[in-house]
Tab-separated table of C-alpha atoms in Angstrom:
chain	number	residue	atom	x	y	z
A	187	MET	CA	115.498	99.410	67.762
A	188	LEU	CA	113.492	102.582	67.349
A	189	LEU	CA	111.462	104.773	69.684
A	190	THR	CA	110.009	108.187	68.860
A	191	ILE	CA	108.647	110.863	71.187
A	192	THR	CA	106.538	113.630	69.682
A	193	ALA	CA	105.465	116.758	71.523
A	194	SER	CA	102.741	119.058	70.248
A	195	ALA	CA	102.603	122.682	71.280
A	196	ASN	CA	100.282	123.488	74.178
A	197	GLU	CA	100.069	126.095	76.924
A	198	ALA	CA	102.917	124.508	78.877
A	199	LEU	CA	105.053	124.152	75.733
A	200	PRO	CA	104.243	127.014	73.337
A	201	ASP	CA	107.203	126.099	71.139
A	202	ALA	CA	107.349	122.332	70.596
A	203	THR	CA	111.055	122.493	69.731
A	204	ASP	CA	111.666	123.128	73.426
A	205	LEU	CA	111.421	119.359	73.636
A	206	GLY	CA	115.144	119.549	72.882
A	207	TYR	CA	115.719	121.451	76.137
A	208	LEU	CA	113.708	118.896	78.102
A	209	LEU	CA	115.598	115.947	76.607
A	210	HIS	CA	118.913	117.822	76.754
A	211	LYS	CA	119.521	116.934	73.092
A	212	HIS	CA	119.654	119.712	70.481
A	213	PRO	CA	117.148	119.334	67.603
A	214	GLY	CA	119.623	120.890	65.179
A	215	ARG	CA	122.132	118.051	65.125
A	216	ALA	CA	122.351	114.276	65.224
A	217	GLN	CA	124.123	112.823	68.246
A	218	SER	CA	125.558	109.380	68.940
A	219	PHE	CA	126.412	107.723	72.240
A	220	GLY	CA	128.217	104.507	72.980
A	221	VAL	CA	126.483	102.066	75.311
A	222	ALA	CA	127.309	98.534	76.382
A	223	SER	CA	124.995	97.015	73.791
A	224	GLY	CA	126.086	99.152	70.824
A	225	THR	CA	125.452	102.734	69.709
A	226	VAL	CA	122.527	105.045	70.407
A	227	HIS	CA	121.620	107.741	67.885
A	228	VAL	CA	119.310	110.657	68.734
A	229	VAL	CA	117.882	112.604	65.789
A	230	TYR	CA	114.886	114.870	65.183
A	231	PRO	CA	112.904	113.879	62.063
A	232	GLU	CA	110.760	116.975	62.537
A	233	ALA	CA	111.312	120.119	64.573
A	234	ALA	CA	108.712	122.842	64.199
A	235	ALA	CA	107.002	125.166	66.629
A	236	ALA	CA	103.745	123.208	66.420
A	237	ARG	CA	105.182	119.700	66.545
A	238	CYS	CA	108.585	118.223	67.352
A	239	THR	CA	109.698	114.575	67.210
A	240	ALA	CA	112.783	113.056	68.809
A	241	ALA	CA	113.842	109.599	67.628
A	242	LEU	CA	116.070	107.290	69.637
A	243	VAL	CA	117.683	104.592	67.502
A	244	LEU	CA	119.656	101.802	69.158
A	245	GLU	CA	122.095	100.092	66.829
A	246	VAL	CA	122.808	96.835	68.639
A	247	ASP	CA	126.150	95.085	68.417
A	248	PRO	CA	125.287	91.446	69.250
A	249	VAL	CA	128.951	90.522	69.602
A	250	ALA	CA	129.541	93.298	72.134
A	251	LEU	CA	126.762	91.876	74.298
A	252	VAL	CA	128.751	88.718	75.029
A	253	ARG	CA	132.351	89.671	74.310
A	254	GLY	CA	134.546	89.051	77.347
A	255	ARG	CA	131.919	86.997	79.196
A	256	PRO	CA	133.023	83.392	78.807
A	257	GLY	CA	130.696	80.867	80.323
A	258	SER	CA	128.017	83.414	81.125
A	259	GLY	CA	125.896	82.979	78.033
A	260	ARG	CA	123.074	81.070	79.671
A	261	ARG	CA	122.415	83.837	82.132
A	262	ARG	CA	123.454	87.008	80.366
A	263	SER	CA	122.491	86.408	76.767
A	264	ALA	CA	118.989	86.861	75.478
A	265	PRO	CA	116.382	84.528	76.965
A	266	GLY	CA	116.315	81.221	75.186
A	267	GLY	CA	120.051	81.332	74.429
A	268	ASP	CA	122.073	78.175	74.826
A	269	GLY	CA	125.369	79.966	75.456
A	270	THR	CA	126.672	79.468	71.899
A	271	LEU	CA	125.175	80.559	68.572
A	272	ALA	CA	121.967	81.876	70.165
A	273	GLN	CA	124.029	84.598	71.847
A	274	TYR	CA	124.681	86.132	68.439
A	275	VAL	CA	121.610	85.199	66.389
A	276	ASN	CA	118.341	86.185	68.047
A	277	ASP	CA	115.591	88.767	67.838
A	278	ARG	CA	117.012	91.145	70.492
A	279	PRO	CA	118.659	93.580	68.040
A	280	TYR	CA	115.356	94.131	66.254
A	281	ALA	CA	112.639	94.298	68.913
A	282	ALA	CA	112.386	96.876	71.692
A	283	GLY	CA	112.897	95.556	75.198
A	284	SER	CA	115.373	95.855	78.033
A	285	LEU	CA	118.187	96.836	75.661
A	286	LEU	CA	116.228	99.884	74.546
A	287	ALA	CA	115.105	100.649	78.108
A	288	VAL	CA	118.701	100.684	79.342
A	289	ALA	CA	119.770	102.898	76.436
A	290	LEU	CA	116.868	105.268	77.136
A	291	GLY	CA	117.863	105.428	80.805
A	292	GLN	CA	121.440	106.330	79.949
A	293	VAL	CA	120.879	108.820	77.131
A	294	PHE	CA	117.884	110.607	78.720
A	295	ARG	CA	119.001	110.253	82.330
A	296	THR	CA	118.452	113.908	83.274
A	297	ALA	CA	115.053	113.995	81.557
A	298	LEU	CA	114.039	110.843	83.437
A	299	ALA	CA	114.725	112.700	86.666
A	300	GLY	CA	112.502	115.565	85.506
A	301	ARG	CA	115.258	118.182	85.627
A	302	CYS	CA	115.562	121.062	83.189
A	303	ASP	CA	117.074	124.291	84.474
A	304	LEU	CA	116.307	126.230	81.279
A	305	ARG	CA	112.646	125.175	80.972
A	306	PRO	CA	111.611	124.130	84.516
A	307	ASP	CA	107.925	124.987	84.001
A	308	ALA	CA	107.671	122.746	80.943
A	309	ALA	CA	109.481	119.926	82.740
A	310	ALA	CA	106.964	120.071	85.582
A	311	ALA	CA	103.836	120.377	83.411
A	312	PRO	CA	101.804	117.810	81.455
A	313	LEU	CA	102.629	117.869	77.745
A	314	VAL	CA	100.727	116.579	74.728
A	315	LEU	CA	102.848	113.575	73.812
A	316	GLU	CA	102.830	110.737	71.323
A	317	VAL	CA	105.172	107.775	71.712
A	318	THR	CA	105.691	105.118	69.068
A	319	VAL	CA	107.637	101.873	69.252
A	320	PRO	CA	107.323	100.131	65.861
A	321	VAL	CA	108.229	96.650	67.116
A	322	VAL	CA	108.008	95.425	70.691
A	323	PRO	CA	107.463	91.883	72.031
A	324	CYS	CA	104.195	91.715	73.930
A	325	ARG	CA	103.886	88.412	75.763
A	326	GLY	CA	100.224	88.602	76.616
A	327	GLY	CA	98.962	90.192	73.429
A	328	ALA	CA	97.741	93.677	72.664
A	329	ASP	CA	95.434	93.496	75.668
A	330	LEU	CA	98.455	93.460	77.977
A	331	ALA	CA	99.713	96.756	76.564
A	332	GLU	CA	96.297	98.269	77.266
A	333	ARG	CA	96.330	96.964	80.846
A	334	LEU	CA	99.785	98.355	81.498
A	335	PHE	CA	99.614	101.816	79.908
A	336	ALA	CA	95.938	102.835	80.048
A	337	PRO	CA	95.822	103.229	83.873
A	338	LEU	CA	98.663	105.743	83.515
A	339	GLY	CA	96.573	108.071	81.356
A	340	TRP	CA	97.658	106.865	77.921
A	341	THR	CA	95.416	106.134	74.971
A	342	VAL	CA	96.867	102.860	73.724
A	343	GLU	CA	97.027	101.509	70.205
A	344	ALA	CA	98.768	98.131	70.081
A	345	ARG	CA	98.535	96.670	66.596
A	346	PRO	CA	99.538	93.002	66.340
A	347	LEU	CA	102.147	92.367	63.665
A	348	PRO	CA	101.595	89.366	61.344
A	349	LEU	CA	104.147	86.587	61.147
A	350	ASP	CA	104.369	87.218	57.421
A	351	GLU	CA	102.352	89.784	55.489
A	352	GLU	CA	102.497	87.552	52.431
A	353	PHE	CA	100.851	84.705	54.343
A	354	PRO	CA	98.155	86.207	56.573
A	355	GLU	CA	96.800	82.724	57.273
A	356	TRP	CA	99.845	82.134	59.460
A	357	GLY	CA	98.377	84.541	61.997
A	358	ASP	CA	99.930	87.163	64.201
A	359	SER	CA	103.350	87.132	65.821
A	360	ARG	CA	103.976	87.962	69.470
A	361	TYR	CA	105.062	91.465	68.450
A	362	VAL	CA	102.974	94.632	68.308
A	363	ALA	CA	103.400	98.125	66.934
A	364	LEU	CA	102.812	100.353	69.953
A	365	ARG	CA	101.481	103.900	69.836
A	366	LEU	CA	100.724	105.882	72.981
A	367	THR	CA	99.058	109.282	73.118
A	368	GLY	CA	98.303	111.318	76.193
A	369	THR	CA	98.900	114.449	78.232
A	370	VAL	CA	101.561	113.581	80.795
A	371	ARG	CA	104.831	114.963	82.117
A	372	LEU	CA	107.805	114.016	79.975
A	373	ALA	CA	109.655	112.493	82.943
A	374	GLU	CA	106.646	110.322	83.735
A	375	ALA	CA	106.416	109.158	80.120
A	376	LEU	CA	110.087	108.190	80.050
A	377	ASN	CA	109.825	106.326	83.348
A	378	HIS	CA	106.748	104.458	82.115
A	379	LEU	CA	108.729	103.278	79.093
A	380	TYR	CA	111.841	102.491	81.122
A	381	VAL	CA	109.892	100.108	83.357
A	382	LEU	CA	107.239	98.720	81.029
A	383	LEU	CA	109.196	97.892	77.857
A	384	PRO	CA	110.979	94.977	79.591
A	385	VAL	CA	107.686	94.040	81.246
A	386	LEU	CA	105.941	93.733	77.865
A	387	ASP	CA	108.796	91.535	76.664
A	388	ASP	CA	108.877	89.566	79.945
A	389	ALA	CA	112.641	89.245	79.526
A	390	LYS	CA	115.888	91.037	80.262
A	391	HIS	CA	119.209	90.784	78.500
A	392	TYR	CA	121.207	90.983	81.735
A	393	TRP	CA	121.357	89.223	85.071
A	394	VAL	CA	118.957	90.749	87.610
A	395	ALA	CA	120.645	91.704	90.884
A	396	ALA	CA	119.460	93.360	94.105
A	397	ASP	CA	119.977	96.889	92.776
A	398	GLU	CA	117.156	96.301	90.292
A	399	VAL	CA	114.703	96.714	93.184
A	400	ASP	CA	115.941	100.247	93.783
A	401	LYS	CA	115.787	101.029	90.066
A	402	LEU	CA	112.201	99.806	89.864
A	403	VAL	CA	110.991	101.665	92.947
A	404	ARG	CA	112.759	104.863	91.876
A	405	ALA	CA	111.387	104.784	88.316
A	406	GLY	CA	107.937	103.805	89.596
A	407	THR	CA	107.659	106.612	92.131
A	408	GLY	CA	104.241	108.223	91.996
A	409	TRP	CA	102.517	105.615	89.814
A	410	LEU	CA	103.604	102.017	90.364
A	411	ALA	CA	102.354	101.694	93.948
A	412	THR	CA	98.753	102.312	92.845
A	413	HIS	CA	98.906	100.576	89.459
A	414	PRO	CA	96.313	97.773	89.232
A	415	GLU	CA	98.943	95.513	87.596
A	416	ARG	CA	101.760	96.330	90.018
A	417	GLY	CA	102.145	92.655	90.947
A	418	LEU	CA	102.613	91.570	87.351
A	419	ILE	CA	104.914	94.522	86.623
A	420	THR	CA	107.088	93.828	89.649
A	421	ARG	CA	107.267	90.113	88.979
A	422	ARG	CA	108.229	90.478	85.326
A	423	TYR	CA	110.631	93.379	85.839
A	424	LEU	CA	112.531	91.424	88.495
A	425	ARG	CA	112.498	88.168	86.501
A	426	ARG	CA	110.425	86.391	89.153
A	427	ARG	CA	113.198	86.525	91.717
A	428	HIS	CA	111.009	85.889	94.745
A	429	ALA	CA	113.124	87.726	97.337
A	430	PHE	CA	113.456	90.811	95.136
A	431	VAL	CA	109.749	90.834	94.262
A	432	ARG	CA	108.801	90.606	97.918
A	433	THR	CA	111.111	93.487	98.864
A	434	ALA	CA	109.803	95.699	96.069
A	435	LEU	CA	106.192	95.014	97.017
A	436	GLN	CA	106.983	95.899	100.619
A	437	GLN	CA	108.267	99.290	99.557
A	438	LEU	CA	105.271	99.831	97.275
A	439	ALA	CA	102.916	98.905	100.116
A	440	ILE	CA	104.469	101.631	102.246
A	441	GLU	CA	104.063	104.139	99.424
A	442	ARG	CA	100.392	103.157	99.095
A	443	LEU	CA	99.935	103.872	102.795
A	444	ALA	CA	101.470	107.296	102.361
A	445	ASP	CA	99.073	108.117	99.516
A	446	ALA	CA	95.984	106.433	100.941
A	447	ASP	CA	93.984	109.616	101.582
A	448	ASP	CA	93.197	112.601	99.417
A	449	THR	CA	94.780	114.730	102.142
A	450	ASP	CA	98.498	114.579	102.761
A	451	VAL	CA	98.166	113.550	106.380
A	452	ASP	CA	99.107	109.908	105.913
A	453	ASP	CA	102.692	110.764	105.178
A	454	VAL	CA	103.039	111.710	108.828
A	455	ASP	CA	103.169	108.117	110.001
A	456	ASN	CA	106.439	106.507	110.960
A	457	ALA	CA	105.279	103.095	112.120
A	458	VAL	CA	104.285	100.547	109.459
A	459	PRO	CA	101.090	98.655	110.324
A	460	VAL	CA	101.959	94.998	110.720
A	461	GLU	CA	99.018	93.736	108.697
A	462	GLU	CA	99.853	96.039	105.775
A	463	VAL	CA	103.425	94.752	105.531
A	464	ALA	CA	102.392	91.153	106.147
A	465	GLU	CA	99.939	91.437	103.261
A	466	VAL	CA	102.941	91.616	100.934
A	467	GLU	CA	103.731	87.989	101.706
A	468	GLU	CA	100.278	86.944	100.513
A	469	VAL	CA	100.429	89.102	97.381
A	470	THR	CA	103.851	87.779	96.463
A	471	ALA	CA	102.933	84.172	97.095
A	472	SER	CA	99.777	84.421	95.002
A	473	GLU	CA	101.606	86.035	92.097
A	474	GLU	CA	104.697	83.853	92.074
A	475	PRO	CA	104.568	80.897	89.638
A	476	ALA	CA	105.133	76.946	90.616
A	477	ALA	CA	114.614	96.594	96.112
A	478	GLU	CA	115.802	106.843	100.414
A	479	ALA	CA	117.511	107.951	103.431
A	480	VAL	CA	117.036	111.433	104.894
A	481	THR	CA	120.030	113.705	104.403
A	482	PRO	CA	121.138	116.535	106.704
A	483	GLU	CA	119.710	119.014	104.194
A	484	ASP	CA	116.286	117.395	104.618
A	485	VAL	CA	116.288	117.906	108.389
A	486	THR	CA	115.202	121.517	108.577
A	487	THR	CA	112.201	123.423	109.808
A	488	GLU	CA	112.928	126.430	107.628
A	489	ALA	CA	110.287	127.353	105.094
A	490	VAL	CA	111.109	127.321	101.425
A	491	THR	CA	110.340	130.276	99.191
A	492	THR	CA	108.455	129.915	95.942
A	493	GLY	CA	108.974	132.384	93.133
A	494	ASP	CA	111.640	134.999	92.556
A	495	ALA	CA	109.977	138.034	94.095
A	496	PRO	CA	111.203	139.239	97.522
A	497	ASP	CA	107.698	138.926	98.923
A	498	ALA	CA	107.058	135.502	97.367
A	499	GLU	CA	104.983	133.138	99.436
A	500	ARG	CA	106.922	131.055	101.942
A	501	VAL	CA	105.769	127.446	101.933
A	502	PRO	CA	106.551	125.319	104.998
A	503	PRO	CA	108.145	121.902	104.473
A	504	PRO	CA	105.912	118.807	104.764
A	505	LEU	CA	104.728	117.953	108.260
A	506	ALA	CA	106.715	114.705	108.195
A	507	LYS	CA	109.985	116.617	107.759
A	508	GLN	CA	108.997	119.191	110.371
A	509	ARG	CA	108.335	116.398	112.840
A	510	ILE	CA	111.648	114.644	112.174
A	511	ALA	CA	113.453	117.968	112.592
A	512	ALA	CA	111.638	118.641	115.885
A	513	VAL	CA	112.521	115.179	117.227
A	514	VAL	CA	116.181	115.504	116.220
A	515	ASP	CA	116.320	118.967	117.798
A	516	ALA	CA	114.867	117.611	121.062
A	517	LEU	CA	117.475	114.832	121.090
A	518	ARG	CA	120.307	117.298	120.485
A	519	THR	CA	119.019	119.564	123.249
A	520	ALA	CA	118.972	116.582	125.624
A	521	GLY	CA	122.593	115.816	124.730
A	522	ALA	CA	121.781	112.259	123.657
A	523	SER	CA	124.416	110.229	121.838
A	524	SER	CA	122.753	106.790	121.902
A	525	VAL	CA	119.184	106.720	120.587
A	526	LEU	CA	116.437	104.105	120.258
A	527	ASP	CA	113.893	104.602	117.471
A	528	LEU	CA	111.011	102.500	118.747
A	529	GLY	CA	108.545	101.514	116.026
A	530	CYS	CA	111.041	102.677	113.408
A	531	GLY	CA	109.002	101.366	110.464
A	532	GLU	CA	110.675	102.113	107.142
A	533	GLY	CA	113.449	104.145	108.769
A	534	ALA	CA	112.462	107.774	108.118
A	535	LEU	CA	113.920	108.963	111.429
A	536	LEU	CA	116.872	106.563	111.316
A	537	GLY	CA	118.207	108.282	108.204
A	538	ALA	CA	118.151	111.667	109.937
A	539	LEU	CA	119.877	110.299	113.030
A	540	LEU	CA	122.637	108.692	110.990
A	541	ALA	CA	123.146	111.968	109.133
A	542	ASP	CA	124.127	113.603	112.446
A	543	ARG	CA	127.443	112.257	113.736
A	544	SER	CA	126.670	113.394	117.281
A	545	PHE	CA	124.462	110.312	117.523
A	546	THR	CA	127.115	107.640	117.923
A	547	ARG	CA	124.757	104.693	118.421
A	548	VAL	CA	121.391	104.356	116.702
A	549	VAL	CA	119.039	101.378	117.118
A	550	GLY	CA	115.841	100.923	115.135
A	551	ALA	CA	113.292	98.572	116.702
A	552	ASP	CA	110.077	97.305	115.162
A	553	VAL	CA	107.747	94.358	115.658
A	554	SER	CA	107.759	93.585	111.925
A	555	TYR	CA	110.778	91.827	110.450
A	556	LEU	CA	109.564	92.761	106.980
A	557	ALA	CA	109.405	96.435	107.944
A	558	LEU	CA	113.016	96.212	109.137
A	559	GLN	CA	113.999	94.723	105.778
A	560	VAL	CA	112.387	97.676	104.027
A	561	ALA	CA	114.230	100.069	106.351
A	562	ALA	CA	117.544	98.361	105.560
A	563	ARG	CA	116.948	98.708	101.847
A	564	ARG	CA	115.762	102.302	102.019
A	565	LEU	CA	118.801	103.239	104.071
A	566	ARG	CA	120.992	101.359	101.560
A	567	LEU	CA	122.533	99.366	104.377
A	568	ASP	CA	124.524	97.193	101.981
A	569	ARG	CA	126.230	100.272	100.481
A	570	MET	CA	126.584	102.301	103.649
A	571	PRO	CA	130.122	103.361	104.652
A	572	GLU	CA	131.494	101.053	107.326
A	573	ARG	CA	131.843	103.797	109.930
A	574	THR	CA	128.195	104.747	109.497
A	575	ARG	CA	127.067	101.130	109.374
A	576	ASP	CA	128.777	100.433	112.698
A	577	ARG	CA	126.590	103.076	114.367
A	578	LEU	CA	123.325	101.383	113.320
A	579	GLU	CA	121.536	98.289	114.568
A	580	LEU	CA	118.091	96.974	113.613
A	581	VAL	CA	116.225	94.941	116.225
A	582	GLN	CA	112.970	93.025	115.965
A	583	THR	CA	110.990	93.323	119.170
A	584	ALA	CA	107.516	94.101	120.495
A	585	LEU	CA	107.313	97.402	122.333
A	586	THR	CA	104.795	96.043	124.806
A	587	TYR	CA	107.290	93.538	126.261
A	588	ARG	CA	110.420	94.136	128.322
A	589	ASP	CA	113.579	93.633	126.303
A	590	ALA	CA	117.016	93.902	127.915
A	591	ARG	CA	118.506	94.969	124.574
A	592	LEU	CA	116.613	98.276	124.857
A	593	ALA	CA	118.139	99.301	128.196
A	594	GLY	CA	121.031	101.691	128.728
A	595	PHE	CA	120.292	104.318	126.071
A	596	ASP	CA	120.452	108.070	126.444
A	597	ALA	CA	117.163	108.556	124.621
A	598	ALA	CA	114.241	106.739	123.037
A	599	VAL	CA	111.762	107.985	120.459
A	600	LEU	CA	108.150	106.938	119.924
A	601	MET	CA	107.386	108.922	116.759
A	602	GLU	CA	103.783	108.396	115.604
A	603	VAL	CA	103.689	105.025	117.350
A	604	VAL	CA	101.489	105.118	120.454
A	605	GLU	CA	98.308	105.685	118.415
A	606	HIS	CA	98.924	102.331	116.678
A	607	VAL	CA	98.692	100.502	120.032
A	608	ASP	CA	95.354	99.275	121.365
A	609	PRO	CA	94.485	101.344	124.472
A	610	PRO	CA	94.444	98.295	126.807
A	611	ARG	CA	98.074	97.630	125.763
A	612	LEU	CA	99.328	101.154	126.512
A	613	PRO	CA	100.202	100.330	130.163
A	614	ALA	CA	102.388	97.463	128.882
A	615	LEU	CA	104.179	99.823	126.473
A	616	GLU	CA	104.594	102.331	129.291
A	617	ALA	CA	106.098	99.700	131.573
A	618	ALA	CA	108.467	98.406	128.888
A	619	VAL	CA	109.757	101.821	127.786
A	620	PHE	CA	109.580	104.053	130.866
A	621	GLY	CA	109.889	101.331	133.492
A	622	ALA	CA	112.289	98.725	132.069
A	623	ALA	CA	114.311	100.411	129.305
A	624	ARG	CA	114.248	103.701	131.255
A	625	PRO	CA	116.298	106.013	128.992
A	626	ARG	CA	117.250	109.460	130.294
A	627	THR	CA	115.020	111.107	127.689
A	628	VAL	CA	111.916	109.883	125.851
A	629	VAL	CA	110.448	111.822	122.920
A	630	VAL	CA	106.854	111.033	121.944
A	631	THR	CA	104.874	112.422	119.008
A	632	THR	CA	101.257	111.664	118.210
A	633	PRO	CA	98.485	113.277	116.118
A	634	ASN	CA	96.297	116.008	117.541
A	635	VAL	CA	92.772	114.856	116.710
A	636	GLU	CA	91.450	118.396	117.098
A	637	TRP	CA	93.413	119.394	113.994
A	638	ASN	CA	91.638	116.816	111.813
A	639	VAL	CA	88.904	119.282	110.998
A	640	ARG	CA	91.506	121.334	109.127
A	641	TYR	CA	92.135	118.292	106.919
A	642	GLY	CA	88.440	118.108	106.114
A	643	LEU	CA	87.938	114.893	108.079
A	644	GLU	CA	84.513	114.221	109.538
A	645	PRO	CA	84.169	113.819	113.335
A	646	GLY	CA	85.173	110.306	114.333
A	647	HIS	CA	87.391	109.817	111.250
A	648	LEU	CA	91.022	109.159	112.066
A	649	ARG	CA	94.005	110.128	109.926
A	650	HIS	CA	95.096	106.579	109.282
A	651	ARG	CA	93.196	103.318	109.080
A	652	ASP	CA	95.628	101.620	111.495
A	653	HIS	CA	95.227	104.220	114.238
A	654	ARG	CA	93.509	102.758	117.283
A	655	PHE	CA	92.797	106.233	118.657
A	656	GLU	CA	93.851	109.865	118.350
A	657	TRP	CA	94.107	112.120	121.393
A	658	THR	CA	92.957	115.660	121.985
A	659	ARG	CA	95.537	117.994	123.518
A	660	GLU	CA	93.967	117.549	126.933
A	661	GLU	CA	93.964	113.755	126.624
A	662	PHE	CA	97.628	113.650	125.585
A	663	ARG	CA	98.593	115.983	128.419
A	664	HIS	CA	96.711	113.792	130.905
A	665	TRP	CA	98.461	110.627	129.664
A	666	ALA	CA	101.880	112.294	129.592
A	667	ASP	CA	101.548	113.731	133.108
A	668	GLY	CA	100.480	110.325	134.430
A	669	VAL	CA	103.393	108.501	132.812
A	670	ALA	CA	105.869	111.102	134.094
A	671	GLN	CA	104.531	110.925	137.644
A	672	ARG	CA	104.493	107.115	137.749
A	673	HIS	CA	108.057	106.685	136.485
A	674	GLY	CA	109.981	109.671	137.798
A	675	TYR	CA	110.097	111.892	134.716
A	676	ALA	CA	109.322	115.537	134.068
A	677	VAL	CA	107.464	116.180	130.806
A	678	THR	CA	107.231	119.183	128.503
A	679	VAL	CA	104.411	119.151	125.940
A	680	THR	CA	104.557	121.274	122.789
A	681	GLY	CA	103.565	120.731	119.157
A	682	VAL	CA	104.818	120.525	115.590
A	683	GLY	CA	103.393	122.215	112.501
A	684	GLN	CA	101.232	125.235	111.858
A	685	ASP	CA	99.772	126.724	115.024
A	686	ASP	CA	96.037	127.347	114.988
A	687	GLU	CA	94.363	129.458	117.665
A	688	GLU	CA	91.385	127.112	117.851
A	689	VAL	CA	92.815	123.603	117.375
A	690	GLY	CA	96.527	123.920	118.135
A	691	ARG	CA	99.180	122.148	116.050
A	692	PRO	CA	98.677	119.007	113.919
A	693	THR	CA	101.297	116.958	115.825
A	694	GLN	CA	101.693	116.789	119.594
A	695	LEU	CA	105.216	116.484	121.003
A	696	GLY	CA	106.117	115.359	124.508
A	697	VAL	CA	109.690	115.333	125.855
A	698	PHE	CA	110.145	113.269	129.035
A	699	ALA	CA	113.310	113.909	131.078
A	700	ARG	CA	114.183	111.482	133.858
């Protein structure tokens, strides 16, 4: 199998041979790497300042693919295998597909992640690239290649290959010669290939397990959630395993929510709208024929510095991280050890709470069972150390109803939740949380609608399509004072994010102490 990547010099890459730095493979020598399916060779057919080409050649060992796997041929050999001769004699060693994608992922792992300490500017910038794959199965014809790659900014040339050049009347095979040209980041290009080569083939040479969901979502970050063919891509990549497809689409739906607006305000939401997550069930069902936690380092309100100069501009972290840090700080100040995350959504706050061992019991509650499934996968619940896993519980419940399971906690958090509740239902939420559950401390965050003008939003436009309302600072203070007075709490109201003399801070924060 053969794949070539050619970079032409441009402003971001004045010397095209720096492609070797980005791929972490020196243009001056041939290198070979052993992989499960055979041997990968990386060579540079051309390496000049104006144009540099890296070629990845996978020399497949068909025997190695099945050696030591007795009785597993039907599942692990190439599609169509019968567990005997077909394991060894098939088209897999000649046509690009999942074998090549896996090899690419192993040999160019650091480049896939977009890391290059020696040429960081080139790694982060769009490059003039050309990718060729001489033979790739394309189940859906050349049009499918266009549908998959063109939305990602590629100019696509997919030339059907004849069954036999000597007998053109036999027609075309299901293989194409693929050529992609475009100006994209190298890491993006490699991730496109890693995901879409098996999708073109509509087959994988190995058994698909739950970890494939994480691989797909990770490689598809930044592009798959908004791809017009994301359903087809997800279904084919995960071999039509319904449960895996559904989980992946849930995570992609959440990413679409985060990127819904041109501003970056949507990433402030913690709760997942029920209808958005439920929509995944419909998408999955219609497409089916008859799968990252916050670390302690993430939880910081310190600004990061850009550039090397002493007076370089200090850029604050995203508002979402500032808010999580503010909530965690309020919980620490209150001395809480058992915490309820009410409306936990995909688990952004849960990850931060688990990262702090002072929180000995953490419960995430949400009305959506599907949202809790996404939280479990994002937190890697199945791989979590037992001691950490024992501190966490996920509970499905409606926050507008009394639930005995929510009583007896030191603290509860409603982070970006109340604005998702219809105003007539707020008294029910108040009664359930402050009246029935009655934790010692309750931390509430909600958007400050006055700040929306700084995001360029027109009057009357809310930050998120699922918000039922957004309060001014006076309105939030009035609600908070009323809740505190009715239920025996004292409340302190502050804010999170950049302070503005005219409109305050983008997020309002209320800490209720019983």
